């Protein structure tokens, strides 16, 4: 085996030291693990070793892989956050829409109730002025129909309120899910 003194620098190939030659030979005969151990031990002791490139190559690969995994996990978390934010915005818009519809329906019911009260008042005034027997049947039917419409509309408003509560519940679950993902 040639030593460092026997080798002379050559312009085309450059200078090769004894450690690099030994490392190359050990790798060729299948002692890669031993070379890694030697290089790691040399690094711990603060020396240089011909196998340094093997150790640092493996380390760099593992660091690159870790960085890639971190980057992908951040990307996944960001995508999930964006998705959940869009869902929250959608739920908020639905909630606002339902609230507006509920308020409008509430105003409509009040207006209908006022109209019915006016009709009832007119009916009572008409009864006192007209013959009770002829107008009594028409007015009673009209009153019953008006109250049935109001009851149906009130049921509709109750359903709208339930739907609003369901949307609030779904929104709360989505926000909780986002918080859990962010904590992970």
Short mmCIF file of C-alpha atoms in Angstrom, two decimals:
data_model
loop_
_atom_site.label_atom_id
_atom_site.label_comp_id
_atom_site.label_asym_id
_atom_site.label_seq_id
_atom_site.Cartn_x
_atom_site.Cartn_y
_atom_site.Cartn_z
CA UNK A 1 0.00 0.00 0.00
CA UNK A 2 1.26 3.44 -0.86
CA UNK A 3 1.61 6.10 1.76
CA UNK A 4 1.28 9.82 1.66
CA UNK A 5 4.99 10.30 1.05
CA UNK A 6 4.95 7.96 -1.94
CA UNK A 7 2.20 9.86 -3.70
CA UNK A 8 3.11 12.94 -5.61
CA UNK A 9 0.61 15.61 -6.62
CA UNK A 10 -0.48 15.25 -10.18
CA UNK A 11 -2.10 18.12 -12.03
CA UNK A 12 -4.87 16.01 -13.62
CA UNK A 13 -5.89 13.86 -10.64
CA UNK A 14 -4.91 15.97 -7.66
CA UNK A 15 -3.61 14.88 -4.27
CA UNK A 16 -5.08 11.83 -2.49
CA UNK A 17 -4.17 11.27 1.16
CA UNK A 18 -3.76 7.99 2.99
CA UNK A 19 -7.07 8.25 4.88
CA UNK A 20 -9.05 8.67 1.69
CA UNK A 21 -7.35 5.65 0.14
CA UNK A 22 -8.02 3.50 3.20
CA UNK A 23 -11.63 4.65 3.28
CA UNK A 24 -12.07 3.85 -0.39
CA UNK A 25 -10.61 0.37 0.06
CA UNK A 26 -12.76 -0.35 3.10
CA UNK A 27 -15.87 0.73 1.19
CA UNK A 28 -14.88 -1.52 -1.71
CA UNK A 29 -14.58 -4.60 0.46
CA UNK A 30 -17.94 -3.94 2.13
CA UNK A 31 -16.95 -2.33 5.40
CA UNK A 32 -19.11 0.76 4.96
CA UNK A 33 -20.53 0.57 8.49
CA UNK A 34 -17.01 0.43 9.94
CA UNK A 35 -16.04 3.49 7.86
CA UNK A 36 -19.08 5.36 9.16
CA UNK A 37 -18.17 4.47 12.74
CA UNK A 38 -14.58 5.57 12.20
CA UNK A 39 -15.65 8.87 10.65
CA UNK A 40 -18.13 9.55 13.44
CA UNK A 41 -15.54 8.72 16.11
CA UNK A 42 -13.01 10.99 14.41
CA UNK A 43 -15.55 13.80 14.32
CA UNK A 44 -16.36 13.33 18.01
CA UNK A 45 -12.64 13.47 18.83
CA UNK A 46 -12.20 16.55 16.66
CA UNK A 47 -10.07 14.86 14.02
CA UNK A 48 -10.53 14.50 10.30
CA UNK A 49 -11.18 11.19 8.67
CA UNK A 50 -11.34 10.06 5.06
CA UNK A 51 -14.90 8.83 5.62
CA UNK A 52 -16.25 12.23 6.62
CA UNK A 53 -17.99 12.65 3.30
CA UNK A 54 -20.00 9.46 3.92
CA UNK A 55 -21.24 10.57 7.34
CA UNK A 56 -22.07 14.10 6.30
CA UNK A 57 -23.77 12.92 3.13
CA UNK A 58 -26.10 10.68 5.20
CA UNK A 59 -26.67 13.48 7.69
CA UNK A 60 -27.43 15.97 4.94
CA UNK A 61 -29.87 13.56 3.30
CA UNK A 62 -31.71 13.02 6.59
CA UNK A 63 -31.79 16.79 7.24
CA UNK A 64 -33.16 17.39 3.74
CA UNK A 65 -35.81 14.71 4.27
CA UNK A 66 -36.79 16.21 7.63
CA UNK A 67 -37.04 19.69 6.09
CA UNK A 68 -39.21 18.30 3.28
CA UNK A 69 -41.50 16.53 5.76
CA UNK A 70 -41.79 19.71 7.85
CA UNK A 71 -42.57 21.76 4.76
CA UNK A 72 -45.23 19.29 3.59
CA UNK A 73 -46.84 19.11 7.03
CA UNK A 74 -46.97 22.93 7.21
CA UNK A 75 -48.52 22.96 3.75
CA UNK A 76 -51.13 20.40 4.85
CA UNK A 77 -51.91 22.40 7.98
CA UNK A 78 -52.17 25.63 5.97
CA UNK A 79 -54.49 23.96 3.46
CA UNK A 80 -56.66 22.58 6.27
CA UNK A 81 -56.78 25.97 7.96
CA UNK A 82 -57.79 27.63 4.71
CA UNK A 83 -60.44 24.98 4.08
CA UNK A 84 -61.87 25.37 7.58
CA UNK A 85 -61.77 29.16 7.34
CA UNK A 86 -63.77 28.94 4.12
CA UNK A 87 -66.27 26.65 5.84
CA UNK A 88 -66.56 29.05 8.76
CA UNK A 89 -67.15 31.96 6.40
CA UNK A 90 -69.77 29.93 4.56
CA UNK A 91 -71.50 29.02 7.84
CA UNK A 92 -71.39 32.64 8.97
CA UNK A 93 -72.95 33.75 5.69
CA UNK A 94 -75.65 31.09 6.02
CA UNK A 95 -76.26 32.10 9.62
CA UNK A 96 -76.56 35.76 8.64
CA UNK A 97 -78.92 34.86 5.81
CA UNK A 98 -81.10 32.78 8.13
CA UNK A 99 -81.11 35.56 10.75
CA UNK A 100 -82.13 38.13 8.15
CA UNK A 101 -84.87 35.85 6.84
CA UNK A 102 -86.01 35.18 10.40
CA UNK A 103 -86.21 38.92 11.13
CA UNK A 104 -88.09 39.54 7.89
CA UNK A 105 -90.49 36.70 8.63
CA UNK A 106 -90.98 38.05 12.14
CA UNK A 107 -91.88 41.46 10.72
CA UNK A 108 -94.26 39.82 8.24
CA UNK A 109 -95.99 37.93 11.05
CA UNK A 110 -96.42 41.13 13.04
CA UNK A 111 -97.89 42.81 9.98
CA UNK A 112 -100.24 39.87 9.41
CA UNK A 113 -101.29 39.92 13.05
CA UNK A 114 -102.02 43.63 12.84
CA UNK A 115 -104.02 43.10 9.65
CA UNK A 116 -105.97 40.30 11.29
CA UNK A 117 -106.64 42.44 14.33
CA UNK A 118 -107.93 45.18 12.04
CA UNK A 119 -110.12 42.65 10.21
CA UNK A 120 -111.46 41.34 13.51
CA UNK A 121 -112.13 44.88 14.68
CA UNK A 122 -113.95 45.65 11.43
CA UNK A 123 -115.87 42.40 11.74
CA UNK A 124 -116.96 43.27 15.25
CA UNK A 125 -118.05 46.71 14.12
CA UNK A 126 -119.87 45.23 11.14
CA UNK A 127 -121.63 42.69 13.34
CA UNK A 128 -123.03 45.33 15.53
CA UNK A 129 -124.32 47.28 12.52
CA UNK A 130 -125.63 44.41 10.36
CA UNK A 131 -127.81 41.47 10.88
CA UNK A 132 -125.87 39.02 13.06
CA UNK A 133 -127.17 35.87 11.46
CA UNK A 134 -126.07 36.61 7.87
CA UNK A 135 -122.62 37.96 8.60
CA UNK A 136 -121.79 35.64 11.46
CA UNK A 137 -120.91 32.63 9.27
CA UNK A 138 -118.68 34.57 6.88
CA UNK A 139 -116.82 36.39 9.61
CA UNK A 140 -116.21 33.25 11.66
CA UNK A 141 -114.83 31.43 8.60
CA UNK A 142 -112.62 34.38 7.73
CA UNK A 143 -111.31 34.54 11.27
CA UNK A 144 -110.59 30.80 11.33
CA UNK A 145 -108.75 30.93 7.96
CA UNK A 146 -106.67 33.90 9.09
CA UNK A 147 -105.67 32.22 12.33
CA UNK A 148 -104.76 28.99 10.45
CA UNK A 149 -102.45 30.97 8.16
CA UNK A 150 -100.80 32.63 11.13
CA UNK A 151 -100.28 29.27 12.84
CA UNK A 152 -98.66 27.79 9.71
CA UNK A 153 -96.41 30.79 9.39
CA UNK A 154 -95.43 30.57 13.04
CA UNK A 155 -94.46 26.89 12.53
CA UNK A 156 -92.37 27.95 9.56
CA UNK A 157 -90.54 30.51 11.70
CA UNK A 158 -89.88 27.90 14.37
CA UNK A 159 -88.32 25.65 11.72
CA UNK A 160 -86.14 28.53 10.56
CA UNK A 161 -84.99 29.10 14.15
CA UNK A 162 -84.09 25.40 14.50
CA UNK A 163 -82.12 25.55 11.27
CA UNK A 164 -80.24 28.58 12.58
CA UNK A 165 -79.36 26.70 15.77
CA UNK A 166 -78.08 23.75 13.71
CA UNK A 167 -75.85 26.05 11.68
CA UNK A 168 -74.46 27.56 14.87
CA UNK A 169 -73.71 24.06 16.18
CA UNK A 170 -71.92 23.03 12.96
CA UNK A 171 -69.91 26.25 13.03
CA UNK A 172 -68.87 25.61 16.63
CA UNK A 173 -67.74 22.06 15.74
CA UNK A 174 -65.71 23.37 12.81
CA UNK A 175 -64.01 25.99 14.98
CA UNK A 176 -63.20 23.34 17.61
CA UNK A 177 -61.73 21.12 14.90
CA UNK A 178 -59.52 23.96 13.66
CA UNK A 179 -58.27 24.62 17.17
CA UNK A 180 -57.41 20.93 17.62
CA UNK A 181 -55.51 20.84 14.31
CA UNK A 182 -53.57 23.96 15.27
CA UNK A 183 -52.64 22.49 18.64
CA UNK A 184 -51.32 19.33 16.99
#
